[in-house]
Structures are given as C-alpha cells and as structure tokens.
CSV table of C-alpha atoms in Angstrom, one decimal:
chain,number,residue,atom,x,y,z
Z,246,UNK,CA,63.0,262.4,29.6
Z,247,UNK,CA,65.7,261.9,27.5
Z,248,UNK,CA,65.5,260.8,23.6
Z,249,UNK,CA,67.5,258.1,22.0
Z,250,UNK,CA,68.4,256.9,18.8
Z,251,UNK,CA,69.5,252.9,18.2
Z,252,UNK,CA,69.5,252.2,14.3
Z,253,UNK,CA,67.1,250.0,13.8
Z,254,UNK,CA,68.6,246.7,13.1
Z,255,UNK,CA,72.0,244.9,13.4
Z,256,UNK,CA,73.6,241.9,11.9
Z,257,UNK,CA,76.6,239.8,14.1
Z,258,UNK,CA,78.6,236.4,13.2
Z,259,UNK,CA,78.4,234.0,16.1
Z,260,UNK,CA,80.9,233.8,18.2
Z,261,UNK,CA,82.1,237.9,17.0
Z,262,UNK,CA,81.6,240.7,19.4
Z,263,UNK,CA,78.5,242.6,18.7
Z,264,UNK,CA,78.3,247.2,19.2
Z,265,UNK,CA,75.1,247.9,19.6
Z,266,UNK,CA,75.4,252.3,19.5
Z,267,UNK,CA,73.0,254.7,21.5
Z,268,UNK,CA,72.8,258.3,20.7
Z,269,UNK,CA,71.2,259.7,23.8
Z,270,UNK,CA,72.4,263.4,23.7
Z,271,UNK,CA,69.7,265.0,25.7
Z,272,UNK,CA,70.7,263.0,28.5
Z,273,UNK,CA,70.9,265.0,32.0
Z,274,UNK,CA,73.8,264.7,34.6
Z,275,UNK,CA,71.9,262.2,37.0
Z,276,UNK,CA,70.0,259.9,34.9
Z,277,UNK,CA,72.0,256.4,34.2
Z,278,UNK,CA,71.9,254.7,30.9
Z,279,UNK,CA,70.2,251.8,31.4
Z,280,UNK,CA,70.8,248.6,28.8
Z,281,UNK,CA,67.3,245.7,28.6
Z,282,UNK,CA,66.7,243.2,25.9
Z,283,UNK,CA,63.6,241.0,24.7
Z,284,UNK,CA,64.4,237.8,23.2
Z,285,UNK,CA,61.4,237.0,21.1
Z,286,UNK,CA,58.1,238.6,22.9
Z,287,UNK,CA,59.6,237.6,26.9
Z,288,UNK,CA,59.4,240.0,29.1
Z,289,UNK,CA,62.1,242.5,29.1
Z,290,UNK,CA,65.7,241.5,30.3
Z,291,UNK,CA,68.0,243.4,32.2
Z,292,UNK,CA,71.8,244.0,31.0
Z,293,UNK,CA,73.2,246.5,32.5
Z,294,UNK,CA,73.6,250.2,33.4
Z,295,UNK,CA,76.1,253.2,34.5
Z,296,UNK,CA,76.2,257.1,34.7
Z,297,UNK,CA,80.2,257.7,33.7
Z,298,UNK,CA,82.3,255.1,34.1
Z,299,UNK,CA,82.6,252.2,31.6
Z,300,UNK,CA,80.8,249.0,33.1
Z,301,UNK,CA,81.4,245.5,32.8
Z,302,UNK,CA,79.4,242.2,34.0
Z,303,UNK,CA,79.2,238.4,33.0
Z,304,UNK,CA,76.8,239.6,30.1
Z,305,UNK,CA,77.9,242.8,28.7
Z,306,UNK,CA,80.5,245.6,29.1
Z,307,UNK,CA,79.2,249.3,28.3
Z,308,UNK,CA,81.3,252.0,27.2
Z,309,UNK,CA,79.6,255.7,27.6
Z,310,UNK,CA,81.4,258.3,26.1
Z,311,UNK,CA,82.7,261.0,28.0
Z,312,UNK,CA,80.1,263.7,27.1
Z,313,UNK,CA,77.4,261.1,28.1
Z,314,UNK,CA,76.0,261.9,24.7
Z,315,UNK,CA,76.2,258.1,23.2
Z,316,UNK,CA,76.9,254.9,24.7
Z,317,UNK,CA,78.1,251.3,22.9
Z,318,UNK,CA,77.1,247.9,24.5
Z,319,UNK,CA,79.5,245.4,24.1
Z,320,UNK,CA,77.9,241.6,23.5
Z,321,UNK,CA,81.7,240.4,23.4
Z,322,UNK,CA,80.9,236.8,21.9
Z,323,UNK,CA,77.8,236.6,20.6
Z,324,UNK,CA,75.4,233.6,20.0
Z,325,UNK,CA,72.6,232.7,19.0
Z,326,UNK,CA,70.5,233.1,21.7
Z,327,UNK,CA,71.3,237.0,21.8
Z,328,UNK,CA,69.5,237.0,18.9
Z,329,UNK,CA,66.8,240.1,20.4
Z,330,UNK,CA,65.8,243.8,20.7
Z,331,UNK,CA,67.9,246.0,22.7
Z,332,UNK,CA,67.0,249.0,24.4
Z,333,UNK,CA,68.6,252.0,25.8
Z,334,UNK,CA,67.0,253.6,28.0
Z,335,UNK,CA,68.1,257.0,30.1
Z,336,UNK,CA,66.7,257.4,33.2
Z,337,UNK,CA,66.5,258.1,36.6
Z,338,UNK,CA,63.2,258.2,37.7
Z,339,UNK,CA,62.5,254.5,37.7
Z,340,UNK,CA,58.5,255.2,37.6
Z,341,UNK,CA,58.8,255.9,33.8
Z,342,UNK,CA,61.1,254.0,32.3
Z,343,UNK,CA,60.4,254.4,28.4
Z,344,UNK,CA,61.1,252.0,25.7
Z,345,UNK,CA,61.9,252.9,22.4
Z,346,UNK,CA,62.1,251.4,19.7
Z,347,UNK,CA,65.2,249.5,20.2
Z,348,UNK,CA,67.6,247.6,17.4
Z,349,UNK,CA,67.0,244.2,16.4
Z,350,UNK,CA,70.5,242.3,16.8
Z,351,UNK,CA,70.3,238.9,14.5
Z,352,UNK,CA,72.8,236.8,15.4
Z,353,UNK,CA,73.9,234.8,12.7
Z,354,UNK,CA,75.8,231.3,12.3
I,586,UNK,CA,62.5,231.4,42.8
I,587,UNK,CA,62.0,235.0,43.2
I,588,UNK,CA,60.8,236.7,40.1
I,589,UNK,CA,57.4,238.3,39.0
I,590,UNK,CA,54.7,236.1,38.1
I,591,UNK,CA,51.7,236.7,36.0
I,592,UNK,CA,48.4,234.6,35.3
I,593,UNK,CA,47.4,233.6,33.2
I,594,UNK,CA,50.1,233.5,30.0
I,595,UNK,CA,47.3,233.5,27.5
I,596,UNK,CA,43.3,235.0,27.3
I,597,UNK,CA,41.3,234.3,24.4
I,598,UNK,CA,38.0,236.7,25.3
I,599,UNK,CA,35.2,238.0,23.3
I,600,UNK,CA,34.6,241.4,23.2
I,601,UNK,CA,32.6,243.2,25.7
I,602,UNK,CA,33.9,240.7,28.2
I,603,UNK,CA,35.4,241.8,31.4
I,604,UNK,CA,38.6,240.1,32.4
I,605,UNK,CA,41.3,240.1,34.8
I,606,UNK,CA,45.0,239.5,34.8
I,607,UNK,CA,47.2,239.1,38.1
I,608,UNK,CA,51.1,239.7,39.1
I,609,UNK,CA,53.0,238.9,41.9
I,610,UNK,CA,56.3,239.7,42.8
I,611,UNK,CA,58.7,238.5,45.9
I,612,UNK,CA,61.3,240.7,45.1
I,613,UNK,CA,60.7,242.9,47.9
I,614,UNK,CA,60.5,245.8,45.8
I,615,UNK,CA,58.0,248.6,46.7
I,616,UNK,CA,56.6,249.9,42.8
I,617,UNK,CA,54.8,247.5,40.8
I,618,UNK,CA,54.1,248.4,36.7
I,619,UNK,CA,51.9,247.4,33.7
I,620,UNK,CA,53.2,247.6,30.2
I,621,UNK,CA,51.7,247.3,27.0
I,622,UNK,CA,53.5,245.9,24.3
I,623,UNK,CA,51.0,246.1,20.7
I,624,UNK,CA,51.2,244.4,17.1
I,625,UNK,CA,54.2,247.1,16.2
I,626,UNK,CA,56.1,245.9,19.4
I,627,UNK,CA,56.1,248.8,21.4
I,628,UNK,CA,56.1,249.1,24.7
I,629,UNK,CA,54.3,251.5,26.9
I,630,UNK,CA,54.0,252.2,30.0
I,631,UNK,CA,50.2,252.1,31.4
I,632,UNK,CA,50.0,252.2,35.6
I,633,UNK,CA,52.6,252.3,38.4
I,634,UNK,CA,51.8,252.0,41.8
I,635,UNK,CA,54.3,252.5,45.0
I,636,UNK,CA,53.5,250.7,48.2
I,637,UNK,CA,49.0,250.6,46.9
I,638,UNK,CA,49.5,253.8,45.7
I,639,UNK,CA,49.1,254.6,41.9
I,640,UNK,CA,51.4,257.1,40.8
I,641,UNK,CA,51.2,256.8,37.4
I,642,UNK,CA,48.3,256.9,35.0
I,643,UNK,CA,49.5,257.7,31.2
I,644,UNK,CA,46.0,258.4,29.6
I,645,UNK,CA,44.5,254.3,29.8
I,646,UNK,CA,41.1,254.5,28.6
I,647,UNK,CA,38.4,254.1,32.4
I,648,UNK,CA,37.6,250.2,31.3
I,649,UNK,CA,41.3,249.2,32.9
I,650,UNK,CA,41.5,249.6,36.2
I,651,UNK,CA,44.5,248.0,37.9
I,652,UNK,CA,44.1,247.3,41.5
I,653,UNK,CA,47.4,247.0,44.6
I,654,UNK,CA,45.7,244.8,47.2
I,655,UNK,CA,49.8,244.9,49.1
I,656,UNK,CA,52.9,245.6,47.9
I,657,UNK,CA,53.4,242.5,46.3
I,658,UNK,CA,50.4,242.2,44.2
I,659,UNK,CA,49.4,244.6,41.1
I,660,UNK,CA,46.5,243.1,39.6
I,661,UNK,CA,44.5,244.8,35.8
I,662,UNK,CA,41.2,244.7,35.5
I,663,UNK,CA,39.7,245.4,32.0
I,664,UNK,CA,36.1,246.0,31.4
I,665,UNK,CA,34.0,245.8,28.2
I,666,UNK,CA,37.0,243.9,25.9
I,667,UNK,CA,37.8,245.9,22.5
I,668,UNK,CA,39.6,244.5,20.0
I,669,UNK,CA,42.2,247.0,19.7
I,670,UNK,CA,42.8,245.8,23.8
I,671,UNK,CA,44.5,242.6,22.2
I,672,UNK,CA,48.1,242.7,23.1
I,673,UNK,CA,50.7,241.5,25.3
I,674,UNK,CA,50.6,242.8,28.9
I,675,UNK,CA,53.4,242.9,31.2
I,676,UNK,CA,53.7,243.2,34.2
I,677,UNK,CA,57.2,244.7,36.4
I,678,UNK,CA,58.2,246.0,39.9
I,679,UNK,CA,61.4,248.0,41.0
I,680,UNK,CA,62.5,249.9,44.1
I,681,UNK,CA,61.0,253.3,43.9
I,682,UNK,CA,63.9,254.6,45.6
I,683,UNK,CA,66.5,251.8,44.2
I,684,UNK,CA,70.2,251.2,46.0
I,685,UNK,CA,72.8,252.2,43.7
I,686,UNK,CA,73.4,249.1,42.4
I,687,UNK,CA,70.0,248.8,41.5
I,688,UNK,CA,69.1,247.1,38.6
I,689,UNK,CA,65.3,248.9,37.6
I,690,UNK,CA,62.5,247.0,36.5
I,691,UNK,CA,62.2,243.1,36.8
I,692,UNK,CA,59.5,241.9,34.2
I,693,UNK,CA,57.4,239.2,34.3
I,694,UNK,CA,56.6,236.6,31.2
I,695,UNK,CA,53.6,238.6,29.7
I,696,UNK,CA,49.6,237.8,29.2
I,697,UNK,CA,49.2,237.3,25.5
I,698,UNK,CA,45.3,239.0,25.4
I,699,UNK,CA,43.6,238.2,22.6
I,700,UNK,CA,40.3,239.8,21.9
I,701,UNK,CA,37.6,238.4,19.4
C-alpha cells in the first residue's frame, strides 16, 4: 500500500479557498487517490477521488499531478464547518483502506 | 434514509464485561468493516467481511469476535472488557468490487466504548 505524507495541520480564513497537499509517491498505476474527512470524532466523510484526471464535485475539486506523485484538494470557499481532519488515502483494494494521520484544517473567521 | 447505522452511540462497561455493538447498512453494498479510532485519533482497520465471509483479520486480540449474520449486518462482540479496549468503534461497508464511480467506504456515527 502506498505511503502518504499531509503536513500535519493547516490554517484557512473563512470564506478563502483552502490546499490541502498529499505527497503520495509510492502510489501504483491502478490505485485512485481517495480524499475522506472527520469533522470532530463522526464517522469518516467522503470527498472525493480520481486516478489521472483532475476532479471536481459540489464539495471539492482535486488536482493530481501528472506523475501521480502528489495531489492538492481544493476546499474552494471554506467555512467553518470544514473545520476537520483530512485524509488521503491511495487505494485500490477497497478491503484495506488505511488512514493516516491526516492534517487538521481549522477554519478560522 | 440509507446509511449505516450503529447501536448503541455510547457503552460505559466495567472491565471483564462482555459486550456487544451492532451495524446495519441498506446500502446494498456487499463488504462490511470495523475501525478503531484510539485516544491519539487513529484509525485502524480491525475486521472486514464480504457477503459473511471475513476477509480480513489485522492481528485483533481472540476476545473480539465480529459476527455477519447477512450481508447487511456486521455485528462486534468483545469479551472480557480491558481498559485499553476504550475507544471509538466504527463501523463501514463498500462494494467489494465497486462501479467506477464508486465512492469506497460509507461510515457509520461511531460507539464511543468506555471501559472502567
């Protein structure tokens, strides 16, 4: 499985768009990138996911890089309630999904 | 609503207890999970099963024992309570084999276990 690195915490204005970087250079050719967050001990959220192409839905866009070797998730206006840990997490094999230790995005007014 | 749904949200047990927790999903998905999540906030996986079958044990001590009456249920059984067992359990499910649109796991709310 392949290893990531998220710094550990972030800090974001309301209402600014918030990068949260993944360094996940081990990655292989078929495992997607895979974007969850937990608001304040709930269960894990989805965001979003891809394998090569930059993605986009109502919460997030994510840019991967064309290596696959890092990815960016884009929080384009943040609020408050994104205050949360986000993962990234590589993967394919959807019995072993493993969580790192994320970064702590505090959304402040 | 469809979702996954655990009982109970909180246990407040004494060790050496034996307790249960249960999940349900109607997702229609085929793979059921239980995560741990301890004091330091990380998450780890502990059981998978696919359609009652477990696939995945990653080195849980014998006193859990998680049990898939269907495909739909994934229920954890923990004998003889520990204190270091106090954490917050959460349950998931996913296609095993997902469309590509799939979007992995679906989590449930958690059972806060506390252990004294």
């Amino acid at each position: 499985d392949a290893k990531t690195t998220q710094p550990p915490s972030m800090d974001c204005a309301e209402g600014r768009a918030a990068n949260l970087p993944c360094n996940h250079s081990t990655i292989s050719g078929n495992e997607y990138v895979y974007w969850y967050r937990q608001i304040h001990s709930q269960g894990p959220q989805y965001i979003i996911h891809g394998l090569k192409n930059n993605e986009t839905n109502e919460m997030a866009s994510l840019i991967i890089t064309e290596d696959r070797k890092s990815s960016t998730l884009i929080l384009p206006h943040a609020t408050l309630r994104d205050t949360a840990v986000y993962y990234c997490i590589p993967g394919y094999n959807f019995n072993k999904f493993y969580f790192g230790s994320g970064t702590k995005l505090n959304v402040k007014p | 609503d469809t979702a996954v749904s655990q009982t109970p949200k909180y246990l407040v047990t004494q060790m050496g207890n034996d307790k249960s927790i249960k999940c349900e999903q109607n997702l229609g998905h085929d793979t059921m999970y239980w995560y741990k999540q301890d004091s330091k906030k990380f998450l780890k996986i502990m059981f998978s099963y696919n359609n009652k079958e477990l696939i995945i044990n990653e080195t849980v001590p014998n006193r859990f024992s998680p049990k898939s009456p269907d495909k739909a249920h994934l229920n954890l059984h923990i004998n003889s309570l520990e204190l270091g067992d106090s954490a917050v359990y959460f349950c998931a499910s996913s296609h095993r084999r997902p469309p590509l649109r799939s979007y992995g796991y679906t989590f449930g709310s958690g059972t806060r276990l506390t252990v004294v």
